[in-house]
Amino acid sequence: MSVLVRISQGALLSDRLRHIPSVAPVLQQVGATLVFEGIVRATELGRAIRALSYEAYEPMASNTLTELARDILCKHALIAITVEHSRGEVAAGERSFRLAIESAHRKEALAAMDEFIDRMKRDVPIWKSAIYI
Amino acid sequence: MSVLVRISQGALLSDRLRHIPSVAPVLQQVGATLVFEGIVRATELGRAIRALSYEAYEPMASNTLTELARDILCKHALIAITVEHSRGEVAAGERSFRLAIESAHRKEALAAMDEFIDRMKRDVPIWKSAIYI
Amino acid sequence: MTIRVLIFGSLARELSCKDIVIEVSESATVSDVNHALAAKHPLNAAFFQSARLAVNHAFAAPNSPVQHDDEVALIEFVGGG
Amino acid sequence: MTIRVLIFGSLARELSCKDIVIEVSESATVSDVNHALAAKHPLNAAFFQSARLAVNHAFAAPNSPVQHDDEVALIEFVGGG
């Protein structure tokens, strides 16, 4: 039952931030791991872009992401949530967002992921702007 | 627009099978990567288990997975699907199944993943049995 | 003709065997195979009557013909993942 | 009192500024801040009237009080991910 949130400068690393609960009885209940990565596409509204630039209003962005993760964790009875988000420039083809969910079963992980991202896009003060070529 | 299916002996490796389309214009449209991993839990119906043993009826299992992946790819307009499944014994805590989806957006990846796994559990001739401690 | 229907998983464990051998006519269909399975296992007749069968590694419709050298398999209680 | 409302993203680009400065009474609430923003930008009054405001980094209800040293931010058009 744990939550980790990190907003960091630039593109995310290709390896996800590891954050598996170390308590053995909990770990043994993990039956599903679901990882979503958001990647900057090379076009925005049909125009070629070089990068997206993300602006986060801190500390509200981190606080809101953490509250959202805790709320989703409890609501869907998940085991762990790890959220990584970029700020600043992320080039086309690079990762800007990663959400990893550990749970007992698949269904709650999928439902939680969908709800998390919908609510993030509504409530978390992070803005993006396209940097055209 | 590509599909890769592999059924292999024992637990899956921790690194996913890489299978990104090499055609640049397609690759540049990938905005979402969704990876699900199924992990053998340490209990089954409340009893401690050492492992699950998977039996695949081949070549029907691989054929059915491939057909299913192609169908889901077209239906949800995905960019790529990679499916990995174990046969034989997989110890508790190890991975037995991985489904990776690349798509332009998140919504179709989540919908495709849910539908894929539901249909796999109904139609693909793979059976599992618990090996108790 | 004799048809050997392959079985798997919990069904194979419950019956302690890997196949069920039945006799059907030379012009038999998949549906006739289901009937013969149900007749051989009357306690589970409803299950065998509607169980999905694969012929030569593909799901087969009830009216598909079955040949003596076809590989027939009963595909139920699957659960990969 | 003077309140500086921080703005971000496409709104900041469109207005070419990082904040909107308004005047409200000493006993003002969040709702009064929305009114003052709408009055300052009559062409987008409906938007500013209902825009979500955060006070000191948390979303604030319309009837919450606003102090002169609070950090007020307009949180709309977000879109992380």
Short mmCIF file of C-alpha atoms in Angstrom, two decimals:
data_model
loop_
_atom_site.label_atom_id
_atom_site.label_comp_id
_atom_site.label_asym_id
_atom_site.label_seq_id
_atom_site.Cartn_x
_atom_site.Cartn_y
_atom_site.Cartn_z
CA MET A 1 0.00 0.00 0.00
CA SER A 2 2.35 2.68 -1.13
CA VAL A 3 2.53 5.67 -3.40
CA LEU A 4 5.53 7.34 -5.01
CA VAL A 5 5.35 10.50 -7.12
CA ARG A 6 8.24 12.19 -8.90
CA ILE A 7 8.27 15.20 -11.21
CA SER A 8 11.70 15.58 -12.79
CA GLN A 9 13.43 17.71 -15.40
CA GLY A 10 13.39 16.52 -19.02
CA ALA A 11 12.52 13.15 -20.56
CA LEU A 12 11.99 10.16 -18.26
CA LEU A 13 14.59 7.42 -18.20
CA SER A 14 13.73 4.29 -20.14
CA ASP A 15 13.79 2.23 -16.93
CA ARG A 16 10.87 2.76 -14.63
CA LEU A 17 11.38 3.94 -11.09
CA ARG A 18 11.24 0.73 -9.03
CA HIS A 19 8.91 0.92 -6.15
CA ILE A 20 7.73 -2.48 -5.09
CA PRO A 21 6.60 -2.84 -1.48
CA SER A 22 9.29 -4.67 0.44
CA VAL A 23 6.89 -6.32 2.86
CA ALA A 24 6.84 -9.95 1.73
CA PRO A 25 3.18 -10.80 2.51
CA VAL A 26 2.04 -7.80 0.46
CA LEU A 27 4.48 -8.46 -2.37
CA GLN A 28 3.20 -12.03 -2.68
CA GLN A 29 -0.26 -10.73 -3.50
CA VAL A 30 0.89 -8.83 -6.59
CA GLY A 31 -0.70 -10.64 -9.53
CA ALA A 32 -0.75 -7.79 -12.03
CA THR A 33 1.62 -5.02 -13.00
CA LEU A 34 0.36 -2.42 -15.44
CA VAL A 35 2.64 0.28 -16.81
CA PHE A 36 1.55 3.14 -19.01
CA GLU A 37 4.05 5.42 -20.75
CA GLY A 38 3.11 8.61 -22.51
CA ILE A 39 5.43 9.42 -25.40
CA VAL A 40 5.72 12.75 -27.21
CA ARG A 41 4.43 12.27 -30.73
CA ALA A 42 6.13 13.97 -33.66
CA THR A 43 3.08 15.96 -34.68
CA GLU A 44 0.52 18.09 -32.85
CA LEU A 45 -2.66 19.06 -34.68
CA GLY A 46 -1.02 17.95 -37.92
CA ARG A 47 2.11 20.14 -37.53
CA ALA A 48 5.55 18.65 -36.97
CA ILE A 49 6.96 19.38 -33.53
CA ARG A 50 10.45 19.14 -32.09
CA ALA A 51 9.38 18.81 -28.46
CA LEU A 52 6.72 19.49 -25.87
CA SER A 53 7.48 21.79 -22.98
CA TYR A 54 5.82 20.96 -19.66
CA GLU A 55 5.19 23.56 -16.98
CA ALA A 56 4.29 22.28 -13.51
CA TYR A 57 2.93 24.58 -10.81
CA GLU A 58 4.85 23.28 -7.80
CA PRO A 59 4.36 22.17 -5.09
CA MET A 60 0.69 21.93 -6.05
CA ALA A 61 1.41 19.59 -8.97
CA SER A 62 3.26 17.06 -6.81
CA ASN A 63 0.75 17.42 -3.98
CA THR A 64 -2.22 16.91 -6.28
CA LEU A 65 -0.62 13.89 -7.96
CA THR A 66 0.11 12.35 -4.55
CA GLU A 67 -3.43 12.92 -3.27
CA LEU A 68 -4.84 11.52 -6.50
CA ALA A 69 -2.61 8.43 -6.26
CA ARG A 70 -3.62 7.80 -2.64
CA ASP A 71 -7.28 8.20 -3.44
CA ILE A 72 -7.09 5.81 -6.43
CA LEU A 73 -5.02 3.31 -4.42
CA CYS A 74 -7.65 3.10 -1.68
CA LYS A 75 -10.66 3.18 -3.99
CA HIS A 76 -9.40 0.28 -6.14
CA ALA A 77 -7.59 -1.61 -3.36
CA LEU A 78 -4.27 -1.46 -5.19
CA ILE A 79 -0.90 -2.50 -3.79
CA ALA A 80 1.30 0.28 -5.19
CA ILE A 81 1.24 3.27 -7.54
CA THR A 82 4.32 4.96 -8.99
CA VAL A 83 3.92 8.18 -10.96
CA GLU A 84 6.68 9.88 -12.95
CA HIS A 85 6.14 13.08 -14.89
CA SER A 86 8.50 15.36 -16.78
CA ARG A 87 8.81 19.10 -16.52
CA GLY A 88 10.60 21.24 -19.08
CA GLU A 89 11.33 20.08 -22.60
CA VAL A 90 10.76 16.52 -23.80
CA ALA A 91 11.73 15.79 -27.41
CA ALA A 92 9.47 13.92 -29.84
CA GLY A 93 9.84 10.18 -29.29
CA GLU A 94 10.80 10.58 -25.61
CA ARG A 95 8.73 9.65 -22.52
CA SER A 96 7.07 12.39 -20.52
CA PHE A 97 4.80 10.37 -18.22
CA ARG A 98 4.80 6.94 -16.64
CA LEU A 99 2.19 5.39 -14.36
CA ALA A 100 2.88 1.96 -12.85
CA ILE A 101 0.26 0.07 -10.87
CA GLU A 102 0.73 -3.15 -8.89
CA SER A 103 -2.42 -4.97 -7.86
CA ALA A 104 -3.77 -8.41 -7.10
CA HIS A 105 -5.79 -8.64 -10.31
CA ARG A 106 -5.96 -7.07 -13.73
CA LYS A 107 -9.42 -5.51 -13.72
CA GLU A 108 -8.81 -3.06 -10.88
CA ALA A 109 -5.44 -2.06 -12.37
CA LEU A 110 -7.03 -1.17 -15.72
CA ALA A 111 -9.92 0.70 -14.12
CA ALA A 112 -7.56 2.58 -11.80
CA MET A 113 -5.26 3.58 -14.65
CA ASP A 114 -8.08 4.96 -16.77
CA GLU A 115 -9.51 6.93 -13.84
CA PHE A 116 -6.10 8.21 -12.72
CA ILE A 117 -5.22 9.64 -16.12
CA ASP A 118 -8.65 11.21 -16.66
CA ARG A 119 -8.47 12.93 -13.28
CA MET A 120 -4.84 13.94 -13.76
CA LYS A 121 -5.67 15.67 -17.04
CA ARG A 122 -8.48 17.54 -15.28
CA ASP A 123 -7.00 18.39 -11.87
CA VAL A 124 -3.21 18.37 -11.85
CA PRO A 125 -1.64 21.76 -12.63
CA ILE A 126 0.70 20.72 -15.43
CA TRP A 127 0.51 22.44 -18.79
CA LYS A 128 2.15 21.52 -22.04
CA SER A 129 3.01 23.59 -25.07
CA ALA A 130 4.31 22.48 -28.46
CA ILE A 131 7.69 23.60 -29.73
CA TYR A 132 7.43 23.46 -33.50
CA ILE A 133 10.30 22.63 -35.80
CA MET B 1 1.02 -2.31 -37.68
CA SER B 2 2.64 -5.43 -36.41
CA VAL B 3 2.03 -8.38 -34.16
CA LEU B 4 4.49 -10.64 -32.37
CA VAL B 5 3.51 -13.68 -30.29
CA ARG B 6 5.85 -15.94 -28.35
CA ILE B 7 5.08 -18.86 -26.04
CA SER B 8 8.24 -19.94 -24.25
CA GLN B 9 9.32 -22.38 -21.55
CA GLY B 10 9.28 -21.19 -17.92
CA ALA B 11 9.06 -17.71 -16.42
CA LEU B 12 9.33 -14.69 -18.72
CA LEU B 13 12.48 -12.57 -18.60
CA SER B 14 12.17 -9.30 -16.71
CA ASP B 15 12.85 -7.31 -19.89
CA ARG B 16 10.06 -7.22 -22.39
CA LEU B 17 10.53 -8.52 -25.88
CA ARG B 18 11.24 -5.39 -27.95
CA HIS B 19 9.10 -5.10 -30.98
CA ILE B 20 8.74 -1.52 -32.08
CA PRO B 21 7.93 -0.93 -35.74
CA SER B 22 11.04 0.27 -37.50
CA VAL B 23 9.20 2.38 -40.05
CA ALA B 24 9.86 5.95 -38.90
CA PRO B 25 6.53 7.54 -39.91
CA VAL B 26 4.65 4.87 -37.95
CA LEU B 27 7.01 5.01 -34.98
CA GLN B 28 6.51 8.76 -34.70
CA GLN B 29 2.79 8.24 -34.11
CA VAL B 30 3.31 6.15 -30.96
CA GLY B 31 1.96 8.28 -28.13
CA ALA B 32 1.13 5.53 -25.66
CA THR B 33 2.79 2.33 -24.55
CA LEU B 34 0.84 0.07 -22.22
CA VAL B 35 2.40 -3.05 -20.73
CA PHE B 36 0.59 -5.60 -18.60
CA GLU B 37 2.44 -8.34 -16.74
CA GLY B 38 0.72 -11.26 -15.06
CA ILE B 39 2.63 -12.51 -12.03
CA VAL B 40 2.08 -15.83 -10.22
CA ARG B 41 0.67 -15.05 -6.79
CA ALA B 42 1.78 -17.04 -3.77
CA THR B 43 -1.69 -18.33 -2.97
CA GLU B 44 -4.49 -19.89 -4.99
CA LEU B 45 -7.93 -20.12 -3.38
CA GLY B 46 -6.31 -19.38 -0.02
CA ARG B 47 -3.71 -22.16 -0.23
CA ALA B 48 0.00 -21.48 -0.54
CA ILE B 49 1.45 -22.51 -3.90
CA ARG B 50 4.99 -23.02 -5.09
CA ALA B 51 4.27 -22.51 -8.77
CA LEU B 52 1.70 -22.62 -11.54
CA SER B 53 2.13 -25.05 -14.40
CA TYR B 54 0.92 -23.91 -17.81
CA GLU B 55 -0.06 -26.33 -20.54
CA ALA B 56 -0.43 -24.92 -24.06
CA TYR B 57 -2.08 -26.90 -26.87
CA GLU B 58 0.26 -26.06 -29.73
CA PRO B 59 0.20 -24.88 -32.47
CA MET B 60 -3.39 -23.87 -31.74
CA ALA B 61 -2.39 -21.72 -28.75
CA SER B 62 0.10 -19.64 -30.77
CA ASN B 63 -2.23 -19.48 -33.76
CA THR B 64 -5.17 -18.33 -31.66
CA LEU B 65 -3.08 -15.70 -29.86
CA THR B 66 -1.81 -14.39 -33.20
CA GLU B 67 -5.30 -14.21 -34.70
CA LEU B 68 -6.59 -12.51 -31.57
CA ALA B 69 -3.76 -9.96 -31.64
CA ARG B 70 -4.35 -9.17 -35.32
CA ASP B 71 -8.06 -8.77 -34.75
CA ILE B 72 -7.57 -6.45 -31.76
CA LEU B 73 -4.89 -4.47 -33.61
CA CYS B 74 -7.24 -3.72 -36.50
CA LYS B 75 -10.33 -3.15 -34.40
CA HIS B 76 -8.63 -0.57 -32.14
CA ALA B 77 -6.28 0.89 -34.80
CA LEU B 78 -3.19 0.06 -32.77
CA ILE B 79 0.41 0.34 -33.93
CA ALA B 80 1.86 -2.84 -32.41
CA ILE B 81 1.02 -5.73 -30.08
CA THR B 82 3.56 -8.03 -28.45
CA VAL B 83 2.35 -11.08 -26.52
CA GLU B 84 4.56 -13.31 -24.38
CA HIS B 85 3.22 -16.32 -22.50
CA SER B 86 4.91 -19.03 -20.46
CA ARG B 87 4.43 -22.75 -20.73
CA GLY B 88 5.55 -25.21 -18.07
CA GLU B 89 6.28 -24.20 -14.50
CA VAL B 90 6.41 -20.60 -13.32
CA ALA B 91 7.29 -20.07 -9.65
CA ALA B 92 5.33 -17.74 -7.36
CA GLY B 93 6.52 -14.16 -7.87
CA GLU B 94 7.60 -14.78 -11.47
CA ARG B 95 5.99 -13.45 -14.67
CA SER B 96 3.91 -15.78 -16.81
CA PHE B 97 2.28 -13.35 -19.23
CA ARG B 98 3.12 -10.00 -20.80
CA LEU B 99 1.05 -7.96 -23.23
CA ALA B 100 2.54 -4.77 -24.66
CA ILE B 101 0.52 -2.38 -26.79
CA GLU B 102 1.79 0.65 -28.73
CA SER B 103 -0.82 3.10 -29.95
CA ALA B 104 -1.37 6.75 -30.78
CA HIS B 105 -3.49 7.42 -27.70
CA ARG B 106 -4.22 5.95 -24.30
CA LYS B 107 -7.92 5.16 -24.56
CA GLU B 108 -7.65 2.61 -27.35
CA ALA B 109 -4.69 0.93 -25.67
CA LEU B 110 -6.64 0.41 -22.43
CA ALA B 111 -9.75 -0.80 -24.23
CA ALA B 112 -7.70 -3.16 -26.40
CA MET B 113 -5.85 -4.59 -23.41
CA ASP B 114 -9.03 -5.35 -21.50
CA GLU B 115 -10.65 -6.99 -24.52
CA PHE B 116 -7.52 -8.96 -25.43
CA ILE B 117 -7.19 -10.53 -21.99
CA ASP B 118 -10.90 -11.33 -21.69
CA ARG B 119 -10.87 -13.08 -25.05
CA MET B 120 -7.58 -14.84 -24.35
CA LYS B 121 -8.99 -16.32 -21.16
CA ARG B 122 -11.99 -17.57 -23.10
CA ASP B 123 -10.52 -18.74 -26.40
CA VAL B 124 -6.82 -19.52 -26.19
CA PRO B 125 -6.05 -23.16 -25.33
CA ILE B 126 -3.73 -22.62 -22.39
CA TRP B 127 -4.51 -24.25 -19.04
CA LYS B 128 -2.92 -23.66 -15.68
CA SER B 129 -2.73 -25.86 -12.61
CA ALA B 130 -1.46 -25.02 -9.14
CA ILE B 131 1.54 -26.82 -7.66
CA TYR B 132 1.03 -26.59 -3.92
CA ILE B 133 3.86 -26.37 -1.41
CA MET C 1 -14.87 -44.72 -37.06
CA THR C 2 -12.88 -44.13 -33.89
CA ILE C 3 -12.15 -40.56 -32.81
CA ARG C 4 -9.72 -39.71 -30.02
CA VAL C 5 -10.75 -36.39 -28.45
CA LEU C 6 -7.85 -34.69 -26.64
CA ILE C 7 -8.65 -33.16 -23.25
CA PHE C 8 -6.63 -30.81 -21.02
CA GLY C 9 -6.44 -29.00 -17.72
CA SER C 10 -8.83 -29.69 -14.88
CA LEU C 11 -11.00 -31.95 -17.05
CA ALA C 12 -8.00 -34.17 -17.82
CA ARG C 13 -7.08 -34.26 -14.14
CA GLU C 14 -10.64 -35.06 -13.08
CA LEU C 15 -10.98 -37.91 -15.56
CA SER C 16 -7.33 -38.95 -15.08
CA CYS C 17 -6.75 -39.25 -18.79
CA LYS C 18 -5.49 -37.24 -21.75
CA ASP C 19 -8.20 -38.18 -24.23
CA ILE C 20 -11.67 -39.65 -24.63
CA VAL C 21 -12.12 -42.27 -27.33
CA ILE C 22 -15.54 -42.47 -28.98
CA GLU C 23 -17.16 -44.15 -31.97
CA VAL C 24 -19.05 -42.13 -34.60
CA SER C 25 -20.32 -42.86 -38.10
CA GLU C 26 -18.11 -42.25 -41.16
CA SER C 27 -20.18 -39.18 -42.08
CA ALA C 28 -20.01 -37.69 -38.58
CA THR C 29 -20.00 -33.98 -37.83
CA VAL C 30 -18.61 -32.06 -34.85
CA SER C 31 -22.09 -32.14 -33.35
CA ASP C 32 -22.08 -35.94 -33.56
CA VAL C 33 -18.81 -35.97 -31.64
CA ASN C 34 -20.40 -33.85 -28.92
CA HIS C 35 -23.34 -36.30 -28.78
CA ALA C 36 -21.02 -39.28 -28.47
CA LEU C 37 -19.04 -37.60 -25.67
CA ALA C 38 -22.27 -36.83 -23.80
CA ALA C 39 -23.47 -40.42 -24.22
CA LYS C 40 -20.17 -41.72 -22.82
CA HIS C 41 -20.34 -39.37 -19.78
CA PRO C 42 -24.06 -39.16 -18.95
CA LEU C 43 -23.41 -37.47 -15.58
CA ASN C 44 -21.87 -34.52 -17.46
CA ALA C 45 -23.95 -34.81 -20.61
CA ALA C 46 -24.94 -31.14 -20.72
CA PHE C 47 -21.31 -30.05 -20.52
CA PHE C 48 -20.09 -32.40 -23.26
CA GLN C 49 -23.09 -31.59 -25.44
CA SER C 50 -22.10 -27.94 -25.64
CA ALA C 51 -18.33 -28.15 -25.16
CA ARG C 52 -16.26 -26.35 -27.81
CA LEU C 53 -14.27 -28.63 -30.09
CA ALA C 54 -11.30 -27.81 -32.25
CA VAL C 55 -10.56 -29.83 -35.39
CA ASN C 56 -6.97 -29.70 -36.61
CA HIS C 57 -6.18 -26.80 -34.27
CA ALA C 58 -9.07 -24.51 -35.17
CA PHE C 59 -12.48 -24.12 -33.52
CA ALA C 60 -15.04 -26.02 -35.62
CA ALA C 61 -18.74 -25.32 -36.20
CA PRO C 62 -21.26 -28.02 -35.13
CA ASN C 63 -22.03 -28.98 -38.74
CA SER C 64 -18.37 -29.33 -39.82
CA PRO C 65 -17.47 -32.84 -40.99
CA VAL C 66 -14.96 -34.92 -39.03
CA GLN C 67 -12.53 -37.30 -40.78
CA HIS C 68 -10.92 -40.34 -39.17
CA ASP C 69 -7.44 -38.77 -39.21
CA ASP C 70 -8.49 -35.34 -37.88
CA GLU C 71 -7.02 -34.14 -34.59
CA VAL C 72 -9.97 -33.31 -32.36
CA ALA C 73 -9.54 -31.44 -29.07
CA LEU C 74 -11.96 -30.27 -26.41
CA ILE C 75 -11.18 -26.63 -25.52
CA GLU C 76 -12.88 -25.67 -22.24
CA PHE C 77 -11.82 -24.31 -18.85
CA VAL C 78 -8.92 -22.45 -20.44
CA GLY C 79 -7.32 -19.66 -18.44
CA GLY C 80 -4.01 -18.35 -19.63
CA GLY C 81 -2.34 -15.25 -18.22
CA MET D 1 -6.51 44.77 -1.39
CA THR D 2 -4.46 43.75 -4.45
CA ILE D 3 -4.42 40.09 -5.49
CA ARG D 4 -2.03 38.73 -8.12
CA VAL D 5 -3.65 35.67 -9.77
CA LEU D 6 -1.06 33.40 -11.39
CA ILE D 7 -1.94 32.05 -14.83
CA PHE D 8 -0.31 29.31 -16.93
CA GLY D 9 -0.27 27.45 -20.23
CA SER D 10 -2.28 28.60 -23.22
CA LEU D 11 -4.06 31.30 -21.18
CA ALA D 12 -0.73 32.84 -20.19
CA ARG D 13 0.44 32.70 -23.81
CA GLU D 14 -2.78 34.23 -25.11
CA LEU D 15 -2.68 37.11 -22.61
CA SER D 16 1.13 37.37 -22.88
CA CYS D 17 1.51 37.58 -19.13
CA LYS D 18 2.10 35.37 -16.09
CA ASP D 19 -0.51 36.85 -13.78
CA ILE D 20 -3.61 39.04 -13.62
CA VAL D 21 -3.68 41.72 -10.93
CA ILE D 22 -7.07 42.63 -9.52
CA GLU D 23 -8.51 44.64 -6.64
CA VAL D 24 -10.96 43.11 -4.16
CA SER D 25 -12.25 44.11 -0.75
CA GLU D 26 -10.43 43.07 2.42
CA SER D 27 -13.17 40.51 3.21
CA ALA D 28 -13.09 38.98 -0.28
CA THR D 29 -13.79 35.34 -1.04
CA VAL D 30 -12.64 33.14 -3.92
CA SER D 31 -15.92 33.93 -5.66
CA ASP D 32 -15.14 37.65 -5.43
CA VAL D 33 -11.79 36.99 -7.13
CA ASN D 34 -13.62 35.22 -9.97
CA HIS D 35 -15.97 38.23 -10.29
CA ALA D 36 -13.06 40.65 -10.42
CA LEU D 37 -11.29 38.56 -13.09
CA ALA D 38 -14.49 38.47 -15.17
CA ALA D 39 -14.92 42.23 -14.81
CA LYS D 40 -11.36 42.82 -15.98
CA HIS D 41 -11.82 40.53 -19.01
CA PRO D 42 -15.42 41.10 -20.12
CA LEU D 43 -14.92 39.26 -23.45
CA ASN D 44 -14.16 36.08 -21.47
CA ALA D 45 -16.34 36.83 -18.47
CA ALA D 46 -18.07 33.44 -18.45
CA PHE D 47 -14.74 31.62 -18.41
CA PHE D 48 -13.24 33.69 -15.59
CA GLN D 49 -16.49 33.58 -13.63
CA SER D 50 -16.30 29.75 -13.37
CA ALA D 51 -12.53 29.17 -13.61
CA ARG D 52 -11.08 27.04 -10.80
CA LEU D 53 -8.81 28.87 -8.41
CA ALA D 54 -6.23 27.43 -6.05
CA VAL D 55 -5.31 29.30 -2.88
CA ASN D 56 -1.92 28.43 -1.41
CA HIS D 57 -1.58 25.41 -3.70
CA ALA D 58 -4.95 23.77 -3.02
CA PHE D 59 -8.23 24.08 -4.89
CA ALA D 60 -10.47 26.48 -2.95
CA ALA D 61 -14.27 26.58 -2.62
CA PRO D 62 -16.07 29.74 -3.83
CA ASN D 63 -16.87 30.88 -0.29
CA SER D 64 -13.30 30.47 1.05
CA PRO D 65 -11.76 33.73 2.28
CA VAL D 66 -8.74 35.21 0.51
CA GLN D 67 -5.99 37.06 2.43
CA HIS D 68 -3.68 39.68 0.94
CA ASP D 69 -0.62 37.39 1.20
CA ASP D 70 -2.26 34.24 -0.21
CA GLU D 71 -0.86 32.75 -3.40
CA VAL D 72 -3.79 32.54 -5.83
CA ALA D 73 -3.55 30.58 -9.11
CA LEU D 74 -5.98 29.92 -11.92
CA ILE D 75 -5.93 26.20 -12.77
CA GLU D 76 -7.57 25.60 -16.16
CA PHE D 77 -6.61 24.00 -19.49
CA VAL D 78 -4.26 21.61 -17.72
CA GLY D 79 -3.16 18.53 -19.62
CA GLY D 80 -0.30 16.53 -18.22
CA GLY D 81 0.75 13.17 -19.57
#
